[in-house]
Amino acid sequence: MNYTLSAFESKEDKKKEEIIEEFEDLEFQIFRMRENIKEIAKRSQILGIDQTKEQKWVIVYAEDDGNLCKIMLHDCETPYNGKWDFSIHAQYDENKIHIDDIRGEENRGFGTVCMKYLKEHAEDQNVQYITGDIVKRDWDHLDRLIHFYKKHNFQIDIEHEKKQGEIYWNPSF
């Protein structure tokens, strides 16, 4: 019986240590986030704070001059040094935003967060559509692109023989 009690106490102590460690990590992330927001806000419009699929905190911000629009993201695990960790670059064309490029590390949930904010930004700007092209250089990761755009409710038209395609999003979908 004594052995069982000791094992229970050690599990409880370990659980407390984990909670304390998680709390300290969260406290540090909040401090880092506050400092990063101050720096980012000097140059860009802060759109929001969000979490990735890995539960990592990120700051989402934009630069928009009416012709070009960049939705950028910075991971709060590192200090902001003037560079984004992920971005979607687009340009305005009449009543639509045309995605020129998506840049950054894949499979971390950054694209999903940025796409969510691009859609919100488009709606805030009364933009009716988001479009983009799939080009030959994208062909080595075509399946990943198709999955990504379908997940975000884009229509996708692919011409396999020409190795090109188009994407199209309308908020009424």
Tab-separated table of C-alpha atoms in Angstrom:
chain	number	residue	atom	x	y	z
A	1	MET	CA	0.000	0.000	0.000
A	2	ASN	CA	2.830	2.356	0.791
A	3	TYR	CA	4.351	1.665	-2.644
A	4	THR	CA	1.096	2.575	-4.386
A	5	LEU	CA	0.804	5.806	-2.474
A	6	SER	CA	4.382	6.764	-3.390
A	7	ALA	CA	3.761	5.995	-7.051
A	8	PHE	CA	0.609	8.126	-6.957
A	9	GLU	CA	2.459	10.998	-5.285
A	10	SER	CA	5.247	10.871	-7.864
A	11	LYS	CA	2.699	10.919	-10.728
A	12	GLU	CA	0.976	13.873	-9.104
A	13	ASP	CA	4.310	15.685	-8.669
A	14	LYS	CA	5.151	15.007	-12.314
A	15	LYS	CA	1.782	16.356	-13.398
A	16	LYS	CA	2.368	19.510	-11.323
A	17	GLU	CA	5.798	19.937	-12.912
A	18	GLU	CA	4.278	19.614	-16.394
A	19	ILE	CA	1.605	22.190	-15.566
A	20	ILE	CA	4.225	24.585	-14.202
A	21	GLU	CA	6.372	24.065	-17.316
A	22	GLU	CA	3.382	24.676	-19.626
A	23	PHE	CA	2.480	27.809	-17.669
A	24	GLU	CA	6.036	29.160	-17.886
A	25	ASP	CA	6.131	28.416	-21.619
A	26	LEU	CA	2.818	30.208	-22.148
A	27	GLU	CA	3.992	33.151	-20.064
A	28	PHE	CA	7.130	33.416	-22.226
A	29	GLN	CA	5.087	33.172	-25.443
A	30	ILE	CA	2.839	36.012	-24.268
A	31	PHE	CA	5.870	38.155	-23.452
A	32	ARG	CA	7.386	37.382	-26.886
A	33	MET	CA	4.041	38.071	-28.574
A	34	ARG	CA	3.756	41.465	-26.890
A	35	GLU	CA	7.261	42.456	-27.972
A	36	ASN	CA	6.721	41.162	-31.528
A	37	ILE	CA	3.416	43.027	-31.862
A	38	LYS	CA	5.129	46.288	-30.888
A	39	GLU	CA	7.748	45.811	-33.615
A	40	ILE	CA	5.374	44.613	-36.325
A	41	ALA	CA	2.892	47.448	-35.664
A	42	LYS	CA	5.613	50.002	-36.469
A	43	ARG	CA	5.471	48.947	-40.144
A	44	SER	CA	2.335	46.944	-40.780
A	45	GLN	CA	-1.327	46.593	-39.911
A	46	ILE	CA	-1.890	43.859	-37.326
A	47	LEU	CA	-4.847	41.737	-38.434
A	48	GLY	CA	-4.942	39.336	-35.530
A	49	ILE	CA	-3.409	36.698	-33.332
A	50	ASP	CA	-4.191	33.084	-34.091
A	51	GLN	CA	-3.084	29.526	-33.461
A	52	THR	CA	-1.822	26.991	-35.972
A	53	LYS	CA	-2.833	23.346	-36.150
A	54	GLU	CA	0.118	22.645	-33.809
A	55	GLN	CA	-1.346	25.134	-31.282
A	56	LYS	CA	1.488	27.616	-31.921
A	57	TRP	CA	0.657	31.288	-31.477
A	58	VAL	CA	1.196	33.510	-34.508
A	59	ILE	CA	0.729	37.182	-35.332
A	60	VAL	CA	-0.973	37.897	-38.657
A	61	TYR	CA	-0.371	41.255	-40.300
A	62	ALA	CA	-0.804	42.970	-43.653
A	63	GLU	CA	0.748	45.499	-45.938
A	64	ASP	CA	-1.679	46.819	-48.510
A	65	ASP	CA	-1.138	49.815	-50.784
A	66	GLY	CA	-4.307	49.337	-52.835
A	67	ASN	CA	-2.390	47.586	-55.629
A	68	LEU	CA	-0.423	44.932	-53.790
A	69	CYS	CA	-1.526	43.041	-50.728
A	70	LYS	CA	0.651	40.873	-48.502
A	71	ILE	CA	-0.818	38.812	-45.688
A	72	MET	CA	2.086	37.790	-43.481
A	73	LEU	CA	2.547	35.719	-40.382
A	74	HIS	CA	5.171	35.614	-37.662
A	75	ASP	CA	5.569	32.662	-35.306
A	76	CYS	CA	5.767	33.871	-31.697
A	77	GLU	CA	8.493	31.376	-30.798
A	78	THR	CA	11.186	33.711	-32.113
A	79	PRO	CA	11.792	37.451	-31.906
A	80	TYR	CA	10.551	39.489	-34.855
A	81	ASN	CA	13.520	40.721	-36.879
A	82	GLY	CA	11.682	42.420	-39.720
A	83	LYS	CA	11.000	39.241	-41.702
A	84	TRP	CA	7.843	37.167	-41.966
A	85	ASP	CA	7.738	33.401	-41.457
A	86	PHE	CA	4.996	32.894	-44.048
A	87	SER	CA	3.177	35.101	-46.538
A	88	ILE	CA	0.625	35.261	-49.297
A	89	HIS	CA	1.438	37.906	-51.914
A	90	ALA	CA	-1.416	39.126	-54.084
A	91	GLN	CA	-2.438	42.035	-56.256
A	92	TYR	CA	-5.732	43.777	-56.864
A	93	ASP	CA	-7.320	43.483	-60.282
A	94	GLU	CA	-10.680	45.306	-60.533
A	95	ASN	CA	-13.058	43.419	-58.220
A	96	LYS	CA	-10.705	40.575	-57.330
A	97	ILE	CA	-7.494	39.766	-55.550
A	98	HIS	CA	-5.110	37.611	-57.566
A	99	ILE	CA	-2.689	35.468	-55.549
A	100	ASP	CA	0.809	35.811	-57.013
A	101	ASP	CA	2.754	33.631	-54.616
A	102	ILE	CA	2.580	31.735	-51.344
A	103	ARG	CA	5.909	31.669	-49.522
A	104	GLY	CA	7.132	29.886	-46.430
A	105	GLU	CA	7.500	26.552	-44.738
A	106	GLU	CA	4.757	24.071	-45.569
A	107	ASN	CA	2.745	21.725	-43.351
A	108	ARG	CA	2.825	23.908	-40.226
A	109	GLY	CA	-0.660	25.388	-40.573
A	110	PHE	CA	0.686	28.809	-41.563
A	111	GLY	CA	-0.999	28.733	-44.990
A	112	THR	CA	-4.376	27.991	-43.476
A	113	VAL	CA	-4.088	30.892	-41.041
A	114	CYS	CA	-2.949	33.319	-43.776
A	115	MET	CA	-5.670	32.186	-46.191
A	116	LYS	CA	-8.325	32.743	-43.526
A	117	TYR	CA	-7.094	36.310	-43.053
A	118	LEU	CA	-6.769	36.927	-46.816
A	119	LYS	CA	-10.430	35.972	-47.240
A	120	GLU	CA	-11.468	38.250	-44.378
A	121	HIS	CA	-9.330	41.057	-45.802
A	122	ALA	CA	-10.917	40.596	-49.232
A	123	GLU	CA	-14.390	40.813	-47.748
A	124	ASP	CA	-13.413	43.919	-45.729
A	125	GLN	CA	-12.190	45.544	-48.959
A	126	ASN	CA	-15.426	44.583	-50.788
A	127	VAL	CA	-13.450	42.358	-53.141
A	128	GLN	CA	-15.731	39.805	-54.744
A	129	TYR	CA	-13.249	37.108	-55.775
A	130	ILE	CA	-9.849	35.643	-55.052
A	131	THR	CA	-8.097	34.058	-58.006
A	132	GLY	CA	-4.716	32.560	-58.732
A	133	ASP	CA	-2.738	30.467	-61.158
A	134	ILE	CA	-1.145	27.087	-60.849
A	135	VAL	CA	1.910	27.068	-63.093
A	136	LYS	CA	4.508	24.580	-64.259
A	137	ARG	CA	6.847	25.308	-61.313
A	138	ASP	CA	4.027	24.162	-58.981
A	139	TRP	CA	3.698	20.775	-60.642
A	140	ASP	CA	6.000	18.921	-58.228
A	141	HIS	CA	3.598	19.746	-55.361
A	142	LEU	CA	0.311	19.828	-57.295
A	143	ASP	CA	-1.457	17.341	-54.999
A	144	ARG	CA	-0.621	19.460	-51.950
A	145	LEU	CA	-1.882	22.631	-53.685
A	146	ILE	CA	-5.123	20.971	-54.755
A	147	HIS	CA	-5.697	19.724	-51.197
A	148	PHE	CA	-4.951	23.187	-49.771
A	149	TYR	CA	-7.260	25.074	-52.133
A	150	LYS	CA	-10.086	22.544	-51.806
A	151	LYS	CA	-9.826	22.812	-48.026
A	152	HIS	CA	-10.374	26.567	-48.404
A	153	ASN	CA	-13.364	26.182	-50.752
A	154	PHE	CA	-11.672	27.265	-53.975
A	155	GLN	CA	-12.797	26.003	-57.341
A	156	ILE	CA	-9.827	24.460	-59.143
A	157	ASP	CA	-9.458	23.963	-62.882
A	158	ILE	CA	-6.371	21.984	-63.940
A	159	GLU	CA	-5.122	21.398	-67.480
A	160	HIS	CA	-2.785	18.456	-66.927
A	161	GLU	CA	-1.444	18.335	-70.474
A	162	LYS	CA	-0.395	22.013	-70.321
A	163	LYS	CA	0.732	21.800	-66.671
A	164	GLN	CA	-1.293	24.812	-65.645
A	165	GLY	CA	-4.441	25.656	-63.801
A	166	GLU	CA	-6.539	28.309	-62.146
A	167	ILE	CA	-8.083	28.721	-58.731
A	168	TYR	CA	-11.161	30.748	-57.915
A	169	TRP	CA	-12.913	31.691	-54.659
A	170	ASN	CA	-16.143	33.579	-54.154
A	171	PRO	CA	-17.468	34.250	-50.634
A	172	SER	CA	-20.908	33.028	-51.693
A	173	PHE	CA	-19.603	29.451	-52.181
